[in-house]
Amino acid sequence: MLTYQLKKAPGVPLYESLYQCIRADILSGRLAPGQKLPSKRALAANLEVSKITVEGAYAQLLSEGFITAREKVGYFVEALEAPPSPPSIPAQPEPEDSDYIDLTGGGPGKFPFSVWSRLQREVMLDYGESLLRPLPNQGYAPLRRAIAAHLGAFRGMNVAPENILIGAGTDFLYNLLIQLLGRDKIYAVEDPGYGKILKIYAASGAGCLAAPMDSLGVMPETLENAHVLHISPSHHFPTGQVMPTQRRLELLNWAARGDRWIIEDDYDSEFRFDARPLPALQSLDRAGRVIYMNTFSKSLAPSIRISYMVLPPALMARFQEKLGFYGCTVPSFEQYTLERFLSRGHFEKHINRMRKLYKNRRNRLVELLNSSPISDKITILEKDAGLHFLLRFDTEESDETLTERFWAAGIKIQPLSAYYHGPAPEEANHCLIVNYDRLSDENLEKLERRLELLVR
Amino acid sequence: MLTYQLKKAPGVPLYESLYQCIRADILSGRLAPGQKLPSKRALAANLEVSKITVEGAYAQLLSEGFITAREKVGYFVEALEAPPSPPSIPAQPEPEDSDYIDLTGGGPGKFPFSVWSRLQREVMLDYGESLLRPLPNQGYAPLRRAIAAHLGAFRGMNVAPENILIGAGTDFLYNLLIQLLGRDKIYAVEDPGYGKILKIYAASGAGCLAAPMDSLGVMPETLENAHVLHISPSHHFPTGQVMPTQRRLELLNWAARGDRWIIEDDYDSEFRFDARPLPALQSLDRAGRVIYMNTFSKSLAPSIRISYMVLPPALMARFQEKLGFYGCTVPSFEQYTLERFLSRGHFEKHINRMRKLYKNRRNRLVELLNSSPISDKITILEKDAGLHFLLRFDTEESDETLTERFWAAGIKIQPLSAYYHGPAPEEANHCLIVNYDRLSDENLEKLERRLELLVR
């Protein structure tokens, strides 16, 4: 006779526990195929539960095909194909925080909480149920209009909202682009550059090419085999270079010479300090070959996963035809909130505030470095734009050793050479990349002391 | 002498307008390469603006390489490669609402706004700045724990939070899976089935196979060439079939016989009415071949783009190694809020409320249909589970005509035959799919009158 200790768990009916026990025995083989189960009354008595409990369990087992009922005879264990046996694999550990001063970047550390949450409440009250209506796959139309207006005012771009596509982060947009432009194409990225981009193109099965740069940027003559070029002309990472108009036009003509595309990654153009940012490459493009891409993760908060791209009209038409079945990946609620944040001028205010903050932080950092114990060993390069600059060391040390000494002193930092897809050229050695976007005032203080550890 | 009407625009400095005019003339060729620009003083006088304005414009043009300055001589237009000329392409129209009664589905129409926004405020206050910290690429750990707990309580699944991966919608997760499992594999989907899934696999360049179904589901013997099988065993769309344990075990053994995987799409398992939902296939899988997938878009709100998958430990390890560079696509803020919504029991309450609501709606709808003018022509099939059922018509009409008559009467509805990848078998004809998840009480009233239009 079957005997189980039926444990009473909150929210779990008793018949459920009984069902689980019998099911486990059938799957384990402890109850053999064809074996007859005790009658409901007998089992109920044996387990000291009500007959209804047993009935519930049997009914469930019946409905799932674990047992069969034979009229006037009873219940029998079904002959089930035995499930395969389990493998044993270790689990993945969780990532953890640390006490490092992080100069490897990761987006802004300030966010206009009060404004944002006020807008969230408003949106919830004003739109209610309509927040549940599915949005167009390109994203909430008023948000696209607000983005177009922003691009017009801040980047001198003339963009039609219907050519904007909103997505949950640039990684996702890259994936869409590869499906749109084709995996059979060769995607060229800047060398040095942000390695993740190449990884994403590679993971999607596209051909990849690391295009070397001169002082103006990537060189058209190295791109003859490429079909798609991914660049950040307004502020290259990690060199900080700004591409002059001449080279921009050369690249536009490279693109116009074939079925070629340029992806303009404009990720931190909001943060030029000493001059107005250069106009976007997209606003020079009259052949419809430039795909403009930007994100609010850098300018607003990394935890806000809203990026967008501006497609040339022909390409947007192709997207709707080929990939129009994809739904928009950004929650409506965030899109409605961001729309208000933009159209009511909060984003502009926020950007201006951040620009001041970053400029001060950068100046304090530069000052600190120039008066630090390592001041006589360093030169600061390309510090006029964006959220990072380069630190060139007058040293014989390898970049590995140099970087390791910083980490040992509690400073997370990366060498420029690490961003080359091949071996770095001589002039790229002995350079560290200083991202100060996440550097808090508190850490700025700490940094001074930690730099002293370096020269001990 | 250059002459422009400089328009004063709010927020746009005058030098900016002047810069734009000259830049346009250089790009259009109206200002020829090598041409000398007027002196700052002369141009300022001519335009009746201050010398500083002209200086600002020239400085900007210089910094962008549009002009060059020759010591003591003046400013000259640079020789720029001419940009290519524009193509003309029509823009995309916006999708629009309508007065149709929509029986094609699209997720729940009720959402617990007050609770959700209260939790949002709490989250904002309680976590503040820490909301800005980037999350693990698998998603917010406490949310994964809450999901694991939910799966344990509602689906009898034993899931480790470290094997859960959270993403912005299932479309995105499919894209990740293809990159993880390989484009060189053949992905089998259920035929009939939700066509979008096949489209996504195809768009990502994977091999595809439409697997026919018998009354138990897809048949292992038709899957010899497939490597990945995508199914919804707990409630198949559109047939509404529930896969019995026997077939589940056969498919598990199919998967274990090679380097094969089963993607279990459990999209609306929360909504079984007359019986407890069947346990997930995943909980029968001991060989680690099942990838479980579910979404909050169906159970909570389509506008909340939070889906997740449970990977077998070995596969999660592979993901972290191969694709660990992908960031999480869901905003932290939504993840924190959903975590509270789940762990404080609001989701359970919501599901129970919705289940009641859907059950009543379904009963009213069935009643309405059975007492409607078309009652003598219809049979209702598979109405015990999920958010849709089938309406079989006793008619000679083609599905096209039948469907068109519904649309003409203001009822959006799809025929079962439309979900077959090939031609539908005889028994699948004359069946319409009734999704009632978006059917409001108001529309239920309307529906009665519109059904009368059908028999006129």
Tab-separated table of C-alpha atoms in Angstrom, chain B residues 37-382:
chain	number	residue	atom	x	y	z
B	37	LEU	CA	35.185	84.823	-47.912
B	38	PRO	CA	34.567	88.477	-46.955
B	39	SER	CA	36.503	89.764	-43.967
B	40	LYS	CA	34.734	89.439	-40.620
B	41	ARG	CA	34.272	93.210	-40.340
B	42	ALA	CA	32.919	93.587	-43.890
B	43	LEU	CA	30.459	90.689	-43.550
B	44	ALA	CA	29.340	91.911	-40.107
B	45	ALA	CA	28.600	95.330	-41.581
B	46	ASN	CA	26.830	93.871	-44.610
B	47	LEU	CA	24.592	91.623	-42.485
B	48	GLU	CA	24.230	94.236	-39.754
B	49	VAL	CA	25.404	91.818	-37.100
B	50	SER	CA	28.229	92.086	-34.579
B	51	LYS	CA	31.757	91.053	-35.552
B	52	ILE	CA	31.572	88.428	-32.795
B	53	THR	CA	28.688	86.734	-34.634
B	54	VAL	CA	30.753	86.393	-37.803
B	55	GLU	CA	33.763	85.222	-35.783
B	56	GLY	CA	31.599	82.520	-34.181
B	57	ALA	CA	30.390	81.318	-37.570
B	58	TYR	CA	33.853	81.326	-39.151
B	59	ALA	CA	35.348	79.542	-36.114
B	60	GLN	CA	32.746	76.814	-36.445
B	61	LEU	CA	33.358	76.476	-40.205
B	62	LEU	CA	37.102	76.312	-39.573
B	63	SER	CA	36.761	73.645	-36.885
B	64	GLU	CA	34.709	71.551	-39.308
B	65	GLY	CA	37.100	71.935	-42.227
B	66	PHE	CA	34.669	73.837	-44.475
B	67	ILE	CA	37.034	76.820	-44.700
B	68	THR	CA	40.716	77.486	-44.083
B	69	ALA	CA	42.414	80.605	-42.797
B	70	ARG	CA	45.547	82.017	-44.398
B	71	GLU	CA	47.640	84.189	-42.098
B	72	LYS	CA	47.078	87.901	-42.895
B	73	VAL	CA	45.167	87.009	-46.100
B	74	GLY	CA	41.741	85.791	-45.011
B	75	TYR	CA	39.333	82.852	-45.122
B	76	PHE	CA	38.929	80.515	-48.085
B	77	VAL	CA	36.412	77.827	-48.997
B	78	GLU	CA	37.961	74.374	-48.753
B	79	ALA	CA	37.968	72.023	-51.752
B	80	LEU	CA	35.492	69.397	-50.588
B	81	GLU	CA	34.638	66.241	-52.423
B	82	ALA	CA	31.042	66.836	-53.564
B	83	PRO	CA	28.476	64.767	-51.640
B	84	PRO	CA	26.331	62.426	-53.726
B	85	SER	CA	22.852	63.498	-54.778
B	86	PRO	CA	19.623	62.485	-53.006
B	87	PRO	CA	17.223	59.728	-54.040
B	88	SER	CA	13.447	60.159	-53.613
B	89	ILE	CA	11.544	57.499	-51.664
B	90	PRO	CA	8.018	57.549	-50.143
B	91	ALA	CA	7.670	57.543	-46.328
B	92	GLN	CA	5.959	54.845	-44.238
B	93	PRO	CA	2.390	55.459	-43.016
B	94	GLU	CA	1.471	55.178	-39.288
B	95	PRO	CA	-0.706	52.252	-38.134
B	96	GLU	CA	-4.147	53.393	-36.832
B	97	ASP	CA	-6.940	52.292	-34.471
B	98	SER	CA	-10.346	51.147	-35.691
B	99	ASP	CA	-13.901	50.370	-34.645
B	100	TYR	CA	-13.508	46.624	-35.267
B	101	ILE	CA	-14.314	44.083	-32.597
B	102	ASP	CA	-10.934	42.370	-32.407
B	103	LEU	CA	-10.993	38.583	-31.997
B	104	THR	CA	-7.394	38.196	-33.186
B	105	GLY	CA	-5.973	38.643	-29.681
B	106	GLY	CA	-3.154	40.784	-28.374
B	107	GLY	CA	-2.846	40.306	-24.653
B	108	PRO	CA	-4.814	41.305	-21.562
B	109	GLY	CA	-6.898	44.480	-21.423
B	110	LYS	CA	-6.848	44.848	-17.635
B	111	PHE	CA	-3.871	46.058	-15.655
B	112	PRO	CA	-3.477	46.738	-11.904
B	113	PHE	CA	-2.495	50.380	-12.417
B	114	SER	CA	-2.854	51.607	-8.839
B	115	VAL	CA	-0.741	48.813	-7.343
B	116	TRP	CA	1.854	49.049	-10.108
B	117	SER	CA	2.315	52.804	-9.799
B	118	ARG	CA	2.452	52.597	-6.016
B	119	LEU	CA	5.239	50.015	-6.331
B	120	GLN	CA	6.990	52.242	-8.901
B	121	ARG	CA	7.004	55.143	-6.420
B	122	GLU	CA	8.266	52.868	-3.640
B	123	VAL	CA	11.024	51.488	-5.869
B	124	MET	CA	12.106	55.004	-6.850
B	125	LEU	CA	12.257	56.095	-3.205
B	126	ASP	CA	13.816	52.915	-1.808
B	127	TYR	CA	16.515	52.342	-4.424
B	128	GLY	CA	17.234	55.810	-5.870
B	129	GLU	CA	20.708	56.003	-7.356
B	130	SER	CA	21.259	52.257	-7.182
B	131	LEU	CA	18.653	51.965	-9.962
B	132	LEU	CA	21.381	53.362	-12.205
B	133	ARG	CA	23.836	50.560	-11.530
B	134	PRO	CA	24.089	48.262	-14.534
B	135	LEU	CA	22.423	44.910	-13.855
B	136	PRO	CA	23.813	41.430	-14.538
B	137	ASN	CA	23.230	40.554	-18.203
B	138	GLN	CA	20.791	37.813	-17.115
B	139	GLY	CA	18.658	40.398	-15.301
B	140	TYR	CA	18.091	41.641	-11.752
B	141	ALA	CA	18.919	38.745	-9.411
B	142	PRO	CA	15.995	39.289	-6.966
B	143	LEU	CA	13.588	39.327	-9.922
B	144	ARG	CA	15.041	36.030	-11.121
B	145	ARG	CA	14.565	34.630	-7.620
B	146	ALA	CA	10.945	35.846	-7.611
B	147	ILE	CA	10.341	34.244	-11.016
B	148	ALA	CA	11.883	30.968	-9.814
B	149	ALA	CA	9.582	31.044	-6.776
B	150	HIS	CA	6.566	31.745	-8.992
B	151	LEU	CA	7.466	28.861	-11.324
B	152	GLY	CA	7.819	26.599	-8.311
B	153	ALA	CA	4.451	27.521	-6.840
B	154	PHE	CA	2.387	27.688	-10.059
B	155	ARG	CA	4.084	25.259	-12.408
B	156	GLY	CA	5.681	22.806	-10.002
B	157	MET	CA	9.028	23.658	-11.585
B	158	ASN	CA	12.319	23.432	-9.746
B	159	VAL	CA	14.353	26.280	-11.252
B	160	ALA	CA	17.607	27.901	-10.108
B	161	PRO	CA	17.548	31.737	-10.482
B	162	GLU	CA	21.037	31.602	-12.034
B	163	ASN	CA	19.579	29.662	-14.965
B	164	ILE	CA	17.000	32.361	-15.750
B	165	LEU	CA	17.690	34.950	-18.425
B	166	ILE	CA	15.441	38.027	-18.664
B	167	GLY	CA	14.922	39.830	-21.968
B	168	ALA	CA	12.777	42.469	-23.666
B	169	GLY	CA	10.208	40.174	-25.252
B	170	THR	CA	10.345	36.671	-26.654
B	171	ASP	CA	11.308	37.917	-30.148
B	172	PHE	CA	14.600	39.099	-28.706
B	173	LEU	CA	15.101	35.862	-26.761
B	174	TYR	CA	14.576	33.827	-29.958
B	175	ASN	CA	17.317	35.918	-31.575
B	176	LEU	CA	19.668	35.156	-28.671
B	177	LEU	CA	18.822	31.443	-28.830
B	178	ILE	CA	19.630	31.233	-32.529
B	179	GLN	CA	23.017	32.829	-31.857
B	180	LEU	CA	23.500	30.417	-28.964
B	181	LEU	CA	22.331	27.159	-30.581
B	182	GLY	CA	23.587	28.017	-34.062
B	183	ARG	CA	22.222	29.141	-37.408
B	184	ASP	CA	23.505	25.906	-38.941
B	185	LYS	CA	20.780	24.017	-37.058
B	186	ILE	CA	17.281	23.200	-38.298
B	187	TYR	CA	14.501	24.684	-36.164
B	188	ALA	CA	11.197	22.811	-36.216
B	189	VAL	CA	7.959	24.611	-35.373
B	190	GLU	CA	4.425	23.287	-34.976
B	191	ASP	CA	2.246	23.190	-38.093
B	192	PRO	CA	-0.277	24.745	-37.688
B	193	GLY	CA	1.344	27.425	-35.560
B	194	TYR	CA	2.045	31.045	-34.848
B	195	GLY	CA	3.697	32.113	-38.143
B	196	LYS	CA	5.842	34.832	-36.580
B	197	ILE	CA	8.105	32.289	-34.877
B	198	LEU	CA	9.049	30.717	-38.207
B	199	LYS	CA	9.638	34.196	-39.669
B	200	ILE	CA	12.046	35.054	-36.870
B	201	TYR	CA	14.059	31.856	-37.298
B	202	ALA	CA	14.142	32.408	-41.059
B	203	ALA	CA	15.105	36.091	-40.738
B	204	SER	CA	18.029	35.038	-38.546
B	205	GLY	CA	19.234	32.680	-41.259
B	206	ALA	CA	18.443	29.434	-39.456
B	207	GLY	CA	17.078	26.366	-41.217
B	208	CYS	CA	13.352	25.890	-40.639
B	209	LEU	CA	10.946	22.961	-40.692
B	210	ALA	CA	7.158	22.975	-40.240
B	211	ALA	CA	6.346	19.798	-38.295
B	212	PRO	CA	2.839	18.348	-38.805
B	213	MET	CA	0.748	17.472	-35.724
B	214	ASP	CA	-1.523	14.576	-34.873
B	215	SER	CA	-4.066	14.702	-32.051
B	216	LEU	CA	-1.258	14.470	-29.479
B	217	GLY	CA	1.024	17.109	-30.977
B	218	VAL	CA	4.129	17.070	-33.178
B	219	MET	CA	5.353	13.570	-34.052
B	220	PRO	CA	8.954	12.563	-33.157
B	221	GLU	CA	9.288	10.497	-36.352
B	222	THR	CA	8.930	13.692	-38.437
B	223	LEU	CA	11.801	15.379	-36.574
B	224	GLU	CA	14.776	13.229	-37.546
B	225	ASN	CA	16.418	16.108	-39.497
B	226	ALA	CA	15.607	18.782	-36.887
B	227	HIS	CA	17.974	19.961	-34.139
B	228	VAL	CA	15.706	22.359	-32.264
B	229	LEU	CA	11.990	21.928	-31.642
B	230	HIS	CA	9.773	24.877	-30.710
B	231	ILE	CA	6.462	23.840	-29.087
B	232	SER	CA	3.689	24.988	-26.747
B	233	PRO	CA	2.748	21.725	-25.016
B	234	SER	CA	0.485	23.216	-22.337
B	235	HIS	CA	-1.754	25.032	-24.792
B	236	HIS	CA	-1.074	24.939	-28.480
B	237	PHE	CA	-1.966	27.911	-30.637
B	238	PRO	CA	-4.221	27.860	-32.618
B	239	THR	CA	-5.644	24.358	-32.079
B	240	GLY	CA	-5.803	24.645	-28.290
B	241	GLN	CA	-4.436	21.094	-27.936
B	242	VAL	CA	-2.748	20.053	-24.684
B	243	MET	CA	0.071	17.579	-25.173
B	244	PRO	CA	-0.319	14.422	-23.022
B	245	THR	CA	2.569	13.132	-20.928
B	246	GLN	CA	3.233	10.166	-23.221
B	247	ARG	CA	4.060	12.420	-26.192
B	248	ARG	CA	6.054	14.730	-23.968
B	249	LEU	CA	8.274	11.877	-22.894
B	250	GLU	CA	8.686	10.713	-26.479
B	251	LEU	CA	9.854	14.209	-27.473
B	252	LEU	CA	12.217	14.387	-24.496
B	253	ASN	CA	13.784	11.172	-25.680
B	254	TRP	CA	13.983	12.528	-29.231
B	255	ALA	CA	15.967	15.466	-27.823
B	256	ALA	CA	18.219	13.273	-25.697
B	257	ARG	CA	19.130	11.124	-28.711
B	258	GLY	CA	21.360	13.855	-30.171
B	259	ASP	CA	22.625	17.378	-29.653
B	260	ARG	CA	19.004	18.493	-29.785
B	261	TRP	CA	16.971	21.069	-27.923
B	262	ILE	CA	13.311	21.692	-27.142
B	263	ILE	CA	12.078	25.257	-26.694
B	264	GLU	CA	8.981	25.110	-24.516
B	265	ASP	CA	6.903	28.217	-25.175
B	266	ASP	CA	4.596	28.354	-22.156
B	267	TYR	CA	3.020	31.679	-23.132
B	268	ASP	CA	-0.480	31.409	-21.607
B	269	SER	CA	-0.299	28.487	-19.216
B	270	GLU	CA	-1.574	30.770	-16.420
B	271	PHE	CA	-5.027	30.603	-17.944
B	272	ARG	CA	-6.332	27.071	-17.616
B	273	PHE	CA	-9.857	27.153	-16.185
B	274	ASP	CA	-11.367	23.756	-15.591
B	275	ALA	CA	-8.248	21.944	-14.436
B	276	ARG	CA	-4.874	22.753	-12.952
B	277	PRO	CA	-2.451	23.474	-15.819
B	278	LEU	CA	-0.327	20.492	-16.800
B	279	PRO	CA	3.196	20.639	-15.345
B	280	ALA	CA	5.757	22.169	-17.656
B	281	LEU	CA	7.642	19.869	-20.005
B	282	GLN	CA	10.750	21.361	-18.422
B	283	SER	CA	9.944	19.681	-15.100
B	284	LEU	CA	10.004	16.268	-16.829
B	285	ASP	CA	13.368	16.989	-18.474
B	286	ARG	CA	16.276	15.318	-16.726
B	287	ALA	CA	18.742	15.421	-19.602
B	288	GLY	CA	18.902	19.227	-19.645
B	289	ARG	CA	17.535	19.570	-23.193
B	290	VAL	CA	14.514	21.809	-22.538
B	291	ILE	CA	14.621	25.613	-22.758
B	292	TYR	CA	11.597	26.983	-20.951
B	293	MET	CA	10.233	30.331	-22.128
B	294	ASN	CA	7.492	32.550	-20.828
B	295	THR	CA	6.428	36.198	-20.927
B	296	PHE	CA	4.623	38.751	-18.791
B	297	SER	CA	3.219	40.338	-21.942
B	298	LYS	CA	0.404	37.776	-22.051
B	299	SER	CA	-0.225	37.488	-18.324
B	300	LEU	CA	0.312	41.119	-17.227
B	301	ALA	CA	0.367	43.583	-20.123
B	302	PRO	CA	1.618	43.489	-23.713
B	303	SER	CA	3.118	46.917	-23.093
B	304	ILE	CA	5.358	45.418	-20.400
B	305	ARG	CA	8.141	43.908	-22.457
B	306	ILE	CA	9.499	41.406	-19.961
B	307	SER	CA	10.026	37.821	-21.022
B	308	TYR	CA	12.385	35.216	-19.648
B	309	MET	CA	13.819	31.828	-20.400
B	310	VAL	CA	15.148	29.070	-18.194
B	311	LEU	CA	18.238	27.522	-19.728
B	312	PRO	CA	19.677	24.121	-18.813
B	313	PRO	CA	22.826	24.825	-16.716
B	314	ALA	CA	25.179	23.689	-19.491
B	315	LEU	CA	23.500	26.026	-21.957
B	316	MET	CA	23.594	28.980	-19.557
B	317	ALA	CA	27.314	28.361	-19.118
B	318	ARG	CA	27.680	28.393	-22.908
B	319	PHE	CA	25.637	31.605	-23.127
B	320	GLN	CA	27.875	33.394	-20.634
B	321	GLU	CA	30.960	32.202	-22.471
B	322	LYS	CA	29.764	32.906	-26.048
B	323	LEU	CA	27.288	35.771	-25.641
B	324	GLY	CA	27.998	37.128	-22.164
B	325	PHE	CA	28.825	40.511	-23.723
B	326	TYR	CA	25.135	41.228	-24.384
B	327	GLY	CA	23.643	43.601	-21.847
B	328	CYS	CA	20.213	43.009	-20.329
B	329	THR	CA	17.536	44.603	-22.544
B	330	VAL	CA	14.935	45.314	-19.841
B	331	PRO	CA	15.037	48.634	-17.931
B	332	SER	CA	16.204	48.163	-14.316
B	333	PHE	CA	13.264	50.184	-13.116
B	334	GLU	CA	10.724	47.767	-14.620
B	335	GLN	CA	12.662	44.817	-13.251
B	336	TYR	CA	12.709	46.219	-9.705
B	337	THR	CA	8.997	46.997	-9.919
B	338	LEU	CA	8.051	43.576	-11.261
B	339	GLU	CA	10.165	41.925	-8.551
B	340	ARG	CA	8.010	43.594	-5.867
B	341	PHE	CA	4.860	42.871	-7.813
B	342	LEU	CA	5.726	39.174	-7.816
B	343	SER	CA	7.259	38.740	-4.374
B	344	ARG	CA	4.397	40.591	-2.643
B	345	GLY	CA	1.787	38.317	-4.170
B	346	HIS	CA	0.224	40.919	-6.488
B	347	PHE	CA	0.911	38.816	-9.560
B	348	GLU	CA	-0.829	35.801	-8.033
B	349	LYS	CA	-3.839	37.994	-7.149
B	350	HIS	CA	-3.829	39.488	-10.630
B	351	ILE	CA	-3.710	36.087	-12.327
B	352	ASN	CA	-6.589	34.794	-10.204
B	353	ARG	CA	-8.644	37.896	-10.961
B	354	MET	CA	-7.882	37.585	-14.676
B	355	ARG	CA	-8.665	33.877	-14.680
B	356	LYS	CA	-12.109	34.591	-13.232
B	357	LEU	CA	-12.595	37.457	-15.678
B	358	TYR	CA	-11.563	35.407	-18.686
B	359	LYS	CA	-13.654	32.460	-17.577
B	360	ASN	CA	-16.766	34.636	-17.232
B	361	ARG	CA	-16.052	36.331	-20.527
B	362	ARG	CA	-15.572	32.976	-22.239
B	363	ASN	CA	-18.825	31.637	-20.732
B	364	ARG	CA	-20.772	34.730	-21.760
B	365	LEU	CA	-19.265	34.546	-25.218
B	366	VAL	CA	-20.078	30.842	-25.609
B	367	GLU	CA	-23.609	31.509	-24.399
B	368	LEU	CA	-23.946	34.436	-26.785
B	369	LEU	CA	-22.718	32.349	-29.694
B	370	ASN	CA	-25.009	29.446	-28.867
B	371	SER	CA	-28.060	31.706	-28.717
B	372	SER	CA	-26.989	33.790	-31.729
B	373	PRO	CA	-28.458	33.605	-35.230
B	374	ILE	CA	-25.437	31.530	-36.307
B	375	SER	CA	-25.817	29.018	-33.445
B	376	ASP	CA	-27.171	26.303	-35.729
B	377	LYS	CA	-24.137	26.541	-37.975
B	378	ILE	CA	-21.323	26.376	-35.389
B	379	THR	CA	-19.587	23.988	-33.037
B	380	ILE	CA	-17.244	25.316	-30.337
B	381	LEU	CA	-14.009	23.332	-29.928
B	382	GLU	CA	-11.191	23.229	-27.349
